[in-house]
Structures are given as C-alpha cells and as structure tokens.
Coordinates of C-alpha atoms in Angstrom, one line a residue:
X21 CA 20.3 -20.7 -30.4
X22 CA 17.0 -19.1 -31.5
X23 CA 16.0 -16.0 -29.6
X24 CA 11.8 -15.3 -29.9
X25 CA 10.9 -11.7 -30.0
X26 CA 13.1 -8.7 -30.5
X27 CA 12.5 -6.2 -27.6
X28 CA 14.3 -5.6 -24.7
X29 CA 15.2 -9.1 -24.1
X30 CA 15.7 -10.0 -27.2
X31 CA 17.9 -7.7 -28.1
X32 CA 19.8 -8.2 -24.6
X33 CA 20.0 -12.0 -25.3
X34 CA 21.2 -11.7 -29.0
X35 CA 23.9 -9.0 -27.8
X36 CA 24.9 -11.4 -25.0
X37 CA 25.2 -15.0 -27.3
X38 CA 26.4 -14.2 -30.6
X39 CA 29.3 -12.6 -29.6
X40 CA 30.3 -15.2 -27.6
X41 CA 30.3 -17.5 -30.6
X42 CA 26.5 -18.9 -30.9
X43 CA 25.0 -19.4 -33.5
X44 CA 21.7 -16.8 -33.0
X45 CA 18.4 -16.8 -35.0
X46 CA 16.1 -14.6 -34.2
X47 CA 12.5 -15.3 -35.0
X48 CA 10.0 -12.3 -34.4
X49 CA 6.2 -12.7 -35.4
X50 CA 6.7 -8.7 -36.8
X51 CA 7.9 -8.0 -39.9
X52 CA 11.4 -5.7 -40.0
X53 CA 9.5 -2.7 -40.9
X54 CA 7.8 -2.8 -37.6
X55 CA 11.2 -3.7 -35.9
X56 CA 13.5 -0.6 -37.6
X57 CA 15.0 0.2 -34.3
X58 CA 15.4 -3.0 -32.6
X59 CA 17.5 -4.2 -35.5
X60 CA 19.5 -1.1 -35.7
X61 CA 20.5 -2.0 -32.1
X62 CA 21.9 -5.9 -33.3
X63 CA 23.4 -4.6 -36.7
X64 CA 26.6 -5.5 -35.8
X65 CA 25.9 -8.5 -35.0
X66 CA 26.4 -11.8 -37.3
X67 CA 22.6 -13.3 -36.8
X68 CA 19.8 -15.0 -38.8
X69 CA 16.8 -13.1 -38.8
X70 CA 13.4 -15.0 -39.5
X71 CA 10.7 -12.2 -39.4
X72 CA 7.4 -12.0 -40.4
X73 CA 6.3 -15.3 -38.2
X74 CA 7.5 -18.0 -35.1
X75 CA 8.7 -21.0 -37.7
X76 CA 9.0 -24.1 -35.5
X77 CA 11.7 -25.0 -38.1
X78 CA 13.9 -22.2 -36.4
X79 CA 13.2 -23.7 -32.8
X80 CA 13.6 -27.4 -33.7
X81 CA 16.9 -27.0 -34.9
X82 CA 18.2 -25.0 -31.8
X83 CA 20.1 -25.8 -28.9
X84 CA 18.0 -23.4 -27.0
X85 CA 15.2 -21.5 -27.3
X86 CA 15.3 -17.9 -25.4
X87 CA 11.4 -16.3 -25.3
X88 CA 10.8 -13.5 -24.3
X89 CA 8.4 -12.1 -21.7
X90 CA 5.2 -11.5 -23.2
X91 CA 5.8 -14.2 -25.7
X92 CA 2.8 -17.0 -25.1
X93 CA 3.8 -19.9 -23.7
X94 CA 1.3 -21.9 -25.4
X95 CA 2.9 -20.3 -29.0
X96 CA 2.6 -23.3 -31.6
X97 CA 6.2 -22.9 -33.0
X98 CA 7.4 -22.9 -28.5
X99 CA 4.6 -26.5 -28.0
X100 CA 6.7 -27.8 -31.1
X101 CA 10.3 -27.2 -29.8
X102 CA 9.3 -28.6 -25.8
X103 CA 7.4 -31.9 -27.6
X104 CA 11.0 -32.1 -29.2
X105 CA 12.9 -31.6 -25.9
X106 CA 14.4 -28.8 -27.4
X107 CA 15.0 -27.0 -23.8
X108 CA 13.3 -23.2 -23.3
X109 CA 14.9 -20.5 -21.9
X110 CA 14.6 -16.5 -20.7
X111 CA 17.0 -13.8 -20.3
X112 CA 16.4 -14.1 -16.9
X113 CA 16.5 -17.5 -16.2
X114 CA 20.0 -17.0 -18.1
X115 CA 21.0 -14.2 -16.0
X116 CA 20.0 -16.0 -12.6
X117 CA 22.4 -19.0 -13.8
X118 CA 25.5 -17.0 -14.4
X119 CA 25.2 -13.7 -12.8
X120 CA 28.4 -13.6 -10.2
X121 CA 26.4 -11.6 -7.5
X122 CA 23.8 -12.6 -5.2
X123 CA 20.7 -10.8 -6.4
X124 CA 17.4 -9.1 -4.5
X125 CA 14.5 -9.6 -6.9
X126 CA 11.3 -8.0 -6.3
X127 CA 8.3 -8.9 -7.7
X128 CA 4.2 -8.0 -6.8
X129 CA 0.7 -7.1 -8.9
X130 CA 1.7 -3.5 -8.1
X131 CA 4.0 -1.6 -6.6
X132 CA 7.4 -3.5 -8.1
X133 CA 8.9 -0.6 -9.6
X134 CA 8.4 2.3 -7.3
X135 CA 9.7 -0.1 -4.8
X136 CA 12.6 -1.0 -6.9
X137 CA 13.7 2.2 -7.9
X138 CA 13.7 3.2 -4.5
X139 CA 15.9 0.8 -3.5
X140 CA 18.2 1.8 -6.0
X141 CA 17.7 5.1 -4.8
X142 CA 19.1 3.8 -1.4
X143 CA 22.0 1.9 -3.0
X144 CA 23.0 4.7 -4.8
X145 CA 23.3 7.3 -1.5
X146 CA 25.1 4.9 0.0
X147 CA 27.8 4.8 -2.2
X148 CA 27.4 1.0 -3.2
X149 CA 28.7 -0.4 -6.1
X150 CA 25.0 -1.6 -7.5
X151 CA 23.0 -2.3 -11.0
X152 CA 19.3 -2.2 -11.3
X153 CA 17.7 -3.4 -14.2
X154 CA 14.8 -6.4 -15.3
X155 CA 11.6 -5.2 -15.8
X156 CA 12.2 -1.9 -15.1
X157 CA 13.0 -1.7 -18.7
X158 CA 16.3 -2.1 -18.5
X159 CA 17.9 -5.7 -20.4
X160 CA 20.0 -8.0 -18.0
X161 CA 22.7 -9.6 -19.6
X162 CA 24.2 -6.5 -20.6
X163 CA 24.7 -5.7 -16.9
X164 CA 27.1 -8.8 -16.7
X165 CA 30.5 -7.0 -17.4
X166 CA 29.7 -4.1 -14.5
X167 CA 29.0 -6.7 -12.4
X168 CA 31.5 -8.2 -9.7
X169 CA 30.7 -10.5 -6.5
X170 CA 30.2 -8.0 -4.3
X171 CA 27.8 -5.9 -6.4
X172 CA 24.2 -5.0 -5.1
X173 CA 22.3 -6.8 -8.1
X174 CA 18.1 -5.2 -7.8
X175 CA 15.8 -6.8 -10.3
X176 CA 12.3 -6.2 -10.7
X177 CA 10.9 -8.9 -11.8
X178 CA 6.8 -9.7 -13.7
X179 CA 5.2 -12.9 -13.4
X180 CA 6.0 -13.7 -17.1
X181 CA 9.5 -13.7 -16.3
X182 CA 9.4 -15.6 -13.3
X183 CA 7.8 -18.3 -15.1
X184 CA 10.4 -20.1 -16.4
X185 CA 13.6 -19.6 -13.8
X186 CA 14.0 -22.9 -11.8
X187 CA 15.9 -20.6 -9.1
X188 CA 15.3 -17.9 -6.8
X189 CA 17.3 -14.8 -6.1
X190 CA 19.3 -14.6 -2.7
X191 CA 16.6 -12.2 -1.6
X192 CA 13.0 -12.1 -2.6
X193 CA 10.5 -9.4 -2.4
X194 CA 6.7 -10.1 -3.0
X195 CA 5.0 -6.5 -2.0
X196 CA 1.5 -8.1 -3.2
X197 CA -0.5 -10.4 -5.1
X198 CA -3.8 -9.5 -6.3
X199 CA -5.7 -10.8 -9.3
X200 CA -4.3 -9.7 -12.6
X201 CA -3.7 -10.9 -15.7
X202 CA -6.8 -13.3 -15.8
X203 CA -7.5 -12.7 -19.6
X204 CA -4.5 -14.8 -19.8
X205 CA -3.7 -16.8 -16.1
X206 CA -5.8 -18.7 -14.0
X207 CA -6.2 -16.8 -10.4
X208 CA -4.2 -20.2 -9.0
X209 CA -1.8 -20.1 -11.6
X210 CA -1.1 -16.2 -11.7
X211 CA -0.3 -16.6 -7.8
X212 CA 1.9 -19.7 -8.4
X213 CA 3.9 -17.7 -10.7
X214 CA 4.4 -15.1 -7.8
X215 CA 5.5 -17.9 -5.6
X216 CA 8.0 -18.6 -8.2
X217 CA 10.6 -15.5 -6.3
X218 CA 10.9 -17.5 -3.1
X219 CA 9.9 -21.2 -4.5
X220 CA 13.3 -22.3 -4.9
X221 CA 15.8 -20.4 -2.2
X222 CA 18.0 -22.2 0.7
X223 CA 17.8 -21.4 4.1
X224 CA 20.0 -19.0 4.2
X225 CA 18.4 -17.0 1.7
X226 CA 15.9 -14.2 2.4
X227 CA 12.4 -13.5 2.4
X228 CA 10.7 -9.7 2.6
X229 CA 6.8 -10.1 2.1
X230 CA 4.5 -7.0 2.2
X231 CA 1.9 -8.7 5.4
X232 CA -0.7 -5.9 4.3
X233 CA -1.6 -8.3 1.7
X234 CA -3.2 -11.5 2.5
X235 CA -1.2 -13.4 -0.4
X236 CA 2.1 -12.4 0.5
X237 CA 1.1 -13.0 4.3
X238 CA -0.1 -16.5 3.0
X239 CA 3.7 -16.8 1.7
X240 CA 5.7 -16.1 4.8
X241 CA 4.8 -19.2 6.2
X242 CA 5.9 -21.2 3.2
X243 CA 9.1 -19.5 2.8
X244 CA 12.3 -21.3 2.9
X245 CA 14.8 -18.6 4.2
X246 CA 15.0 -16.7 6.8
X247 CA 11.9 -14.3 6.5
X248 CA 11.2 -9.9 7.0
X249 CA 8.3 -8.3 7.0
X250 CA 7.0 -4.9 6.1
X251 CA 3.4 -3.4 7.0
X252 CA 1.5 0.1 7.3
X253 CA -1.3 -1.6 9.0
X254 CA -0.7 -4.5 10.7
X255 CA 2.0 -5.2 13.9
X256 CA 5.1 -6.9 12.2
X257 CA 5.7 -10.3 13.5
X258 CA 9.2 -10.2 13.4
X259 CA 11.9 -8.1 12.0
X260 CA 11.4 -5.8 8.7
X261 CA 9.8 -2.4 8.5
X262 CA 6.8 -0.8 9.2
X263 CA 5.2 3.0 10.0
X264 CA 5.2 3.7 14.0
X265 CA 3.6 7.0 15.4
X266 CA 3.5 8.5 11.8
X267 CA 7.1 7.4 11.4
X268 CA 8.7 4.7 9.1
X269 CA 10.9 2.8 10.8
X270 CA 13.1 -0.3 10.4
X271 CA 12.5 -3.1 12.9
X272 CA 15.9 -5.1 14.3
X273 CA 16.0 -7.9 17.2
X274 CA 12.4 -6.0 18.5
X275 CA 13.8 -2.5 18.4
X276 CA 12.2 0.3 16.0
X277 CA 14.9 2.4 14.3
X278 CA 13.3 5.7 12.6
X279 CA 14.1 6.0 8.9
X280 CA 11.7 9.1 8.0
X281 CA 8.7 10.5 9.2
X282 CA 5.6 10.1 7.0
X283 CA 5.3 13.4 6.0
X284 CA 8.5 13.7 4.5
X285 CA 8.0 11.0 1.8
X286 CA 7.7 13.1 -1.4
X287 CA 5.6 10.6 -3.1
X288 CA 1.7 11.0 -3.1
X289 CA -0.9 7.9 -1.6
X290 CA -1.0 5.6 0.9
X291 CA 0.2 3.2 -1.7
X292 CA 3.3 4.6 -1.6
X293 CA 3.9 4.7 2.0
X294 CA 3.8 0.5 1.7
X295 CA 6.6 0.7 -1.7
X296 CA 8.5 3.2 1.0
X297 CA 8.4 0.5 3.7
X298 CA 9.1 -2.2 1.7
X299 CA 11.8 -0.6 0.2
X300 CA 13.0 0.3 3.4
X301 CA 12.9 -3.5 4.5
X302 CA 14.7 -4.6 1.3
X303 CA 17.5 -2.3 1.4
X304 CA 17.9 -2.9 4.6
X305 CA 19.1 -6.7 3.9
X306 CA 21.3 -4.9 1.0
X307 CA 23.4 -3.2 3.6
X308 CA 21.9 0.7 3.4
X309 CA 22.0 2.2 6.6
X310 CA 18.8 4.3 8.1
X311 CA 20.5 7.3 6.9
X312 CA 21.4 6.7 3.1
X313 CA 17.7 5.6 3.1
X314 CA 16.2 8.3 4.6
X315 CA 17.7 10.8 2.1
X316 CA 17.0 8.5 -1.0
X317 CA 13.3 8.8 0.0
X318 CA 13.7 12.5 0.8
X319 CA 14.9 13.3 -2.7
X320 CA 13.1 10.5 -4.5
X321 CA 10.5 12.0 -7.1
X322 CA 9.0 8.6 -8.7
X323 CA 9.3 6.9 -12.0
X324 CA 7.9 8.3 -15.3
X325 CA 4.4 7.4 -16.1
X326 CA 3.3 6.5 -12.1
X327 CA 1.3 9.7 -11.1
X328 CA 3.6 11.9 -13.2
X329 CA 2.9 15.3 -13.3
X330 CA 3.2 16.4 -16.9
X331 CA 2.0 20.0 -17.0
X332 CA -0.6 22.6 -14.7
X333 CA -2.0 24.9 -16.9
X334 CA -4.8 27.0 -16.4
X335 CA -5.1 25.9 -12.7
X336 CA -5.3 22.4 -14.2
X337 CA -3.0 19.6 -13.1
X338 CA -2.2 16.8 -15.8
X339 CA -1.0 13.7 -14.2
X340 CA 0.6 10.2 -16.6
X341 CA -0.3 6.9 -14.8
X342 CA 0.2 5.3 -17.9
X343 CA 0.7 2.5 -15.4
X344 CA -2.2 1.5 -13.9
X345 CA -3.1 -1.5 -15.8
X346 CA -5.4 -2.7 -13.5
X347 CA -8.7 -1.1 -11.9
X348 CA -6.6 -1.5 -8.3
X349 CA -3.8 0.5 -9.8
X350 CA -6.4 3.3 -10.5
X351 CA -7.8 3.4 -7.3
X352 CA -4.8 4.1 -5.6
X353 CA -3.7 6.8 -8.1
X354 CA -7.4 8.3 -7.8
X355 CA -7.1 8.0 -3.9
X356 CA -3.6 10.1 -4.0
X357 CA -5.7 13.4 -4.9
X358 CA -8.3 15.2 -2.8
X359 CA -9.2 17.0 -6.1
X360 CA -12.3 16.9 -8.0
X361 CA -10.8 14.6 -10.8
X362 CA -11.1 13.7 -14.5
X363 CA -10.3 10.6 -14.9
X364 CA -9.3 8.8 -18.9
X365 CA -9.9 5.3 -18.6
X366 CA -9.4 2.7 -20.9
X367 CA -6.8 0.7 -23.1
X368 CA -7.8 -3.4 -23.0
X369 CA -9.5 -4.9 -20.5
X370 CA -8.0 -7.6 -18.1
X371 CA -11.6 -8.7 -17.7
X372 CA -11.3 -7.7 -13.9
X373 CA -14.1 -6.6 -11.1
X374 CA -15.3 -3.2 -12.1
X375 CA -17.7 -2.4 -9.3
X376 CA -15.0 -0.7 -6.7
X377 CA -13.7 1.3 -9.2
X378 CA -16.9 2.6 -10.4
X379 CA -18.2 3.5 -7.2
X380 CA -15.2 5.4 -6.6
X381 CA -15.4 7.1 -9.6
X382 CA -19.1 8.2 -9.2
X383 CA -18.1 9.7 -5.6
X384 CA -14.6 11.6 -6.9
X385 CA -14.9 12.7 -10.5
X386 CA -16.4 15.4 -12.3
X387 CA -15.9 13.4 -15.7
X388 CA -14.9 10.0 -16.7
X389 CA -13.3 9.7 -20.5
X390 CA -13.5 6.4 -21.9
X391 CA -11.2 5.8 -25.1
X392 CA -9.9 2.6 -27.0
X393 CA -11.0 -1.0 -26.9
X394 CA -12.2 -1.3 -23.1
X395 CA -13.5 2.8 -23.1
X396 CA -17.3 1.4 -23.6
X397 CA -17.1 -1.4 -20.8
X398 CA -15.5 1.4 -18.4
X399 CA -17.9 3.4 -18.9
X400 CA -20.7 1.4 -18.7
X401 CA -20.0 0.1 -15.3
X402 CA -19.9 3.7 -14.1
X403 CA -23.2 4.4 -15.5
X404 CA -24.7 1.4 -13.6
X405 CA -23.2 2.5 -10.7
X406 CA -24.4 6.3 -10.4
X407 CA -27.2 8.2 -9.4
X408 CA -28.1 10.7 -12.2
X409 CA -26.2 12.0 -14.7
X410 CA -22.8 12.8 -12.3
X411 CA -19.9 12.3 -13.4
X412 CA -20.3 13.3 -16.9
X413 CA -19.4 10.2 -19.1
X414 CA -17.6 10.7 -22.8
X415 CA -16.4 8.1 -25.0
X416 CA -14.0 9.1 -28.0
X417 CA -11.5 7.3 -29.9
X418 CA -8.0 7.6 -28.5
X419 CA -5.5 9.3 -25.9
X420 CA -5.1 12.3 -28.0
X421 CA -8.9 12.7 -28.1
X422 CA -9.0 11.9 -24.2
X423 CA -7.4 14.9 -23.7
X424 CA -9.0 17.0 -25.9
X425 CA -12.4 16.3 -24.3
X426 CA -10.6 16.2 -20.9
X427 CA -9.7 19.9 -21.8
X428 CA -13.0 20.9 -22.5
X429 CA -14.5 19.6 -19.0
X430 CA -11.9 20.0 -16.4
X431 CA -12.2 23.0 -14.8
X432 CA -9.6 25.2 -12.5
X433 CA -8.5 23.4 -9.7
X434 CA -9.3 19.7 -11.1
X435 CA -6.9 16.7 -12.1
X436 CA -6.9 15.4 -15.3
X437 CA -6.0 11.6 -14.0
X438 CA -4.5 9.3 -16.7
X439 CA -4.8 6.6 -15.0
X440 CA -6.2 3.5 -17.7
X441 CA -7.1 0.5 -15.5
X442 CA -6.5 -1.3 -18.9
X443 CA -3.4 -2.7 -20.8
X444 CA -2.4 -0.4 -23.2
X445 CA -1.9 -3.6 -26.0
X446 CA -5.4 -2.5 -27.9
X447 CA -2.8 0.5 -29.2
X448 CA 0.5 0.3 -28.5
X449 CA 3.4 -1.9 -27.6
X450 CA 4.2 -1.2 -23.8
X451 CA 2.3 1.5 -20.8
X452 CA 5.3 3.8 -21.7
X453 CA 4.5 4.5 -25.1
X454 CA 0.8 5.1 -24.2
X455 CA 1.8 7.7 -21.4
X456 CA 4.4 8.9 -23.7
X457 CA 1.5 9.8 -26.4
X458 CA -0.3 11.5 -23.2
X459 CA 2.6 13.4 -22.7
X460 CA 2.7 14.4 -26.3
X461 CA -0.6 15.2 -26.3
X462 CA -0.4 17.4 -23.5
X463 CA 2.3 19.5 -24.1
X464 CA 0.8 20.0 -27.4
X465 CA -2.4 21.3 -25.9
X466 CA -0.6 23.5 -22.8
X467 CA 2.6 24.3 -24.7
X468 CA 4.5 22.6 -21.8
X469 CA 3.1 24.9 -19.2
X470 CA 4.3 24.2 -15.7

C-alpha cells in the first residue's frame, strides 16, 4: 500500500494499515524536515518512507494507492499508477466501505462545519453514543474501534474528499453550492463533486438539502432517498426545518414543532441561522429530540477561526475568520457586524467575482488591509469600486503586519475583521494555522486583553 501525503489522512491511513499487517509506503512531495511532527505521530510504526518527491515507482508497485485530500488528482506519479490499473483510494472512501454504522455526511461551499459541529452539539445533549470527525480536522479511521452499529457517525465532508467515494452516506447533507474552487474545478465539475453525497444512496436513504440555495434546490429533485428540507426564506415543501414567526422549528407530517426562538441562537449572522436550521433538520433524522437541540444551540459558541472573538482591547473587538476562503464567506462574516469594520483581506486568490464584496466593503469599512499574494488584487477591486478615498486602503506584507496597521487605524468601537476571502496556501499549510498566526499576533499586540 502506498499512502500519498502525510497529514491528517495520511497519518490516519498509515496508523490504520500497517498495523493490520500492510505493507505501507508513504510518499510525501516534503522533505522530513518539513514533516517533524507528522512522523513523530507514525514512529512506531514499521513503514517505508519516500520523501522529498511522489515516485511513480512507489505507486506502481502497490496494491493501493490512498491520496490524500488536497493531493492533485492529475499528480504525474497518481496518472502513472491509474494507466497501470493500480486502483486509487481515500481515507474516506476507505472509511465509507468498512465503517459498521450508518453515517450522516454533510457537505456544502460554506457552512459544513458550523453545521456539523452543531449537530454534534445535539448528539452530545442527548446522551447518544456519537463520533464526529472528517474534515473537521479530525482523521477517520482512527474512529473505527469507538465505533459500534448503533453509533451516530457525523462527517463533514469537502469536495476533494467526496471525489473519489463510489458511495454515499445513509444520510446526506448539501447546505449549499456556490462557485469555489475554480483555480482548480470547472464550475460543472465542482458541483458534480457536490452531487457526489447523495449520487449513490438507496431509497431508503436520506436526503437534507438547504432550498435557500438554488443548487441544492436543483438536487432535491434528483435525489434517490427519501428527501428533508431546511430554509430561512422560502416555505418548505415537505418535511425538515425552517424559521416560522422568528422561531426555528422542525417540520413533521405538516406540523411545525418549535426548537428555539431566533434570538436565542448565540451565534452571530443570518448565515448562521440557515447552519442552525439545517442542523436542526439533520439531527432530527439522527434521533435528537426538540429539546436536546434546543439547548445544544443555546450553549453552542462556534468553532475556532469562524468569527472568533480573539481579544477587545481598547474598545476594539478582534475577530479570527481564518475561514472565509471565499469573497461569499466574507460577506457573511462582514454582514454579522453593524460596526464600522476593518477588514484584512487576502491569502490566494480563487480567482472568484470581486465586485459584491468590494461594494460591500466600500459601504461598511473604515479600512481594508490587503496582505500576501492576493492583498494587491483585493485591494484593487475596492479602489475601482469607491467614491474618493473611503475606506482607507493599506497593503503590507503579512498577517502580523495586518494587524499592526489594523492597530493603527481602528478606532474605539470598530471591528478588526479577519476575514481573508483567499486560501491561506500563499503562506501556510491549512486556514487554522493562518488564524492561529492572527491569534498570535494579537495577543502579542493586546496582551490577551478580553
């Protein structure tokens, strides 16, 4: 077996196959002194490492090959191994095939975590025996031994994983499709890896789409199970959940069962209103009562690096959305704030529309702070799209310089909006390590002021 890259995945598969007697290369284009920790974590492990480049000798002369996500499918060493019918797996096409549970995946452009975690949120007040894990950040395989048949298995699961599963979890969860990724996808492929969740199930599987979204509309009438709905905007046309009269409720045979009132969701945005209802619809299927639900969502503060508060000092609030990859994801965090905002954009562009987000910015922000590779395209299509010299526009190097200049412009009462609309790949590894240098940065300048 030859496992490619040695992150997450990686180092779930390798601690899953070799000590069930495979014989395990791994082959990581890195070279070990990038990869310190990861190896630390397979040490014990009996394995052939092959750093420092993808060798297609190492994935001709494997049963398998396990990539992971992220890992181009289009890789010359991968092209070799499928013209040799060498077959090409994932941890989570693995997973899918021998997990003993039935499992509610959830996938969407935005939204998949918060709606995830929520979910387990739910699980957990209800006293269910439940794993979460998937792209979360949290490896699969390793979940195998905690898991029985009647465990609540929640996955959140990207695109990139979804590509190469040929089946789809009991229950499905699409909360939205909307263009991302087109540096590297097609708009028509990006959407058929979406479809990917739902593609394969059986009628008696389930369906939840988000119906606010005209994509996952587009997919409940192609789905093959029985199919929920969930909407803050639009009348449900069967079961699911939606908000009524300011209230979230669950929807069952036509009757509306409250699960909380709007203003009792902790979370900020209308953005997170839909992950609440969806969540809502989701766990429903899972088996949480209205109840467990309603105090999961009561209690529920988010996910680190999704609109995360990370210090107010001197009447200045410094928020981590490390997240937002796309200019969509910004909006929405820029949207949850009625405060004059200054907002850090940048990271590596997507190559997305530009023009909402500008506007936006133009009308809401005192300052916008462009930094890394996509800093200068940001911040040009905010000075096409204002009138005079408002916001103020700055263009430095990196985070830590973001938030210096951010420091020197926000002013009492102001956000300080992390919130890149750009991958954070130009820099670093993953979004968490970018909002974890924000962090750093911050609590450096404020001395951890709360």
């Amino acid at each position: 077996m030859t496992v490619v890259g040695l992150g997450i995945e990686g180092i779930d598969l390798v601690r899953f196959l070799a000590p069930r007697g495979a014989a395990v290369t791994v082959s990581d284009a890195r070279p070990a002194e990038q990869l310190r920790d990861a190896l630390v974590a397979i040490a014990d492990l009996d394995v052939t490492l092959s750093l420092g480049g993808n060798r297609e000798e190492d994935m001709l002369g494997a049963d398998t090959v396990f990539a992971s996500q992220g890992i181009p499918r289009d890789l010359p060493a991968l092209r070799a191994a499928r013209r040799s019918g060498v077959p090409i797996s994932s941890m989570t096409r693995l997973f899918l095939d021998v997990c003993p549970a039935p499992v509610a995946g959830i996938t969407g452009s935005s939204g998949k975590t918060t709606t995830t975690a929520l979910v387990g949120a739910m699980l957990g007040e209800s006293g269910a025996d439940y794993v979460v894990g998937g792209n979360i950040g949290v490896g699969l395989l390793g979940l195998l031994d905690r898991i029985e048949p009647t465990t609540r298995v929640v996955l959140e699961l990207s695109h990139t994983q979804l590509e190469s599963v040929e089946r789809s979890p009991h229950i499905a969860c699409v909360t939205n499709v909307t263009p991302n990724h087109l540096d590297a996808y097609s708009w028509s492929s990006y959407v058929a890896l979406k479809r990917r969740i739902f593609e394969f199930q059986k009628p008696d599987d389930i369906a939840v789409f988000h119906i606010d979204d005209e994509v996952a509309a587009g997919f409940a009438e192609e789905a093959n199970g029985l199919v929920r709905y969930t909407s803050v905007e639009r009348s449900l046309p069967g079961d699911g959940a939606t908000v009524s009269g300011g209230v979230v409720v669950r929807v069952e045979d036509g009757s509306e069962h409250p699960v909380v009132t709007r203003e009792e969701i902790p979370l900020r945005g209308d953005h997170n209103v839909a992950n609440v209802v969806t969540a809502v619809g989701v766990a429903a299927q899972l088996g949480v009562g209205d109840d467990d639900a309603a105090r999961a969502i009561r209690a529920f503060r988010g996910v680190p690096h999704r609109l995360e508060v990370v210090a107010t000092a001197r009447g200045v609030t410094w928020v981590n959305d490390s997240i937002a990859t796309t200019p969509e994801r910004t909006l929405a965090g820029l949207r949850s704030f009625d405060e004059p905002a200054v907002l850090l954009l940048g990271g590596r562009d997507k190559h997305l529309p530009l023009g909402e987000l500008a506007r936006e910015a133009v009308t809401r922000c005192r300052a916008v702070i462009g930094f890394g590779e996509a800093g200068p395209a940001f911040l040009d299509a905010i000075r096409s799209a204002r009138d005079g010299d408002r916001p103020v526009l700055r263009e430095v190097e990196d985070v830590e310089a973001a938030v210096d200049a951010a420091a020197a412009l926000a002013r009492e009462g102001d956000v300080v909006l992390c919130s890149p609309a750009g991958t954070s790949f130009d820099a670093y590894r993953t979004f968490e390590q970018r909002g974890a240098a924000f962090r750093a940065a911050v609590e450096a300048l404020t001395g951890g002021a709360s």
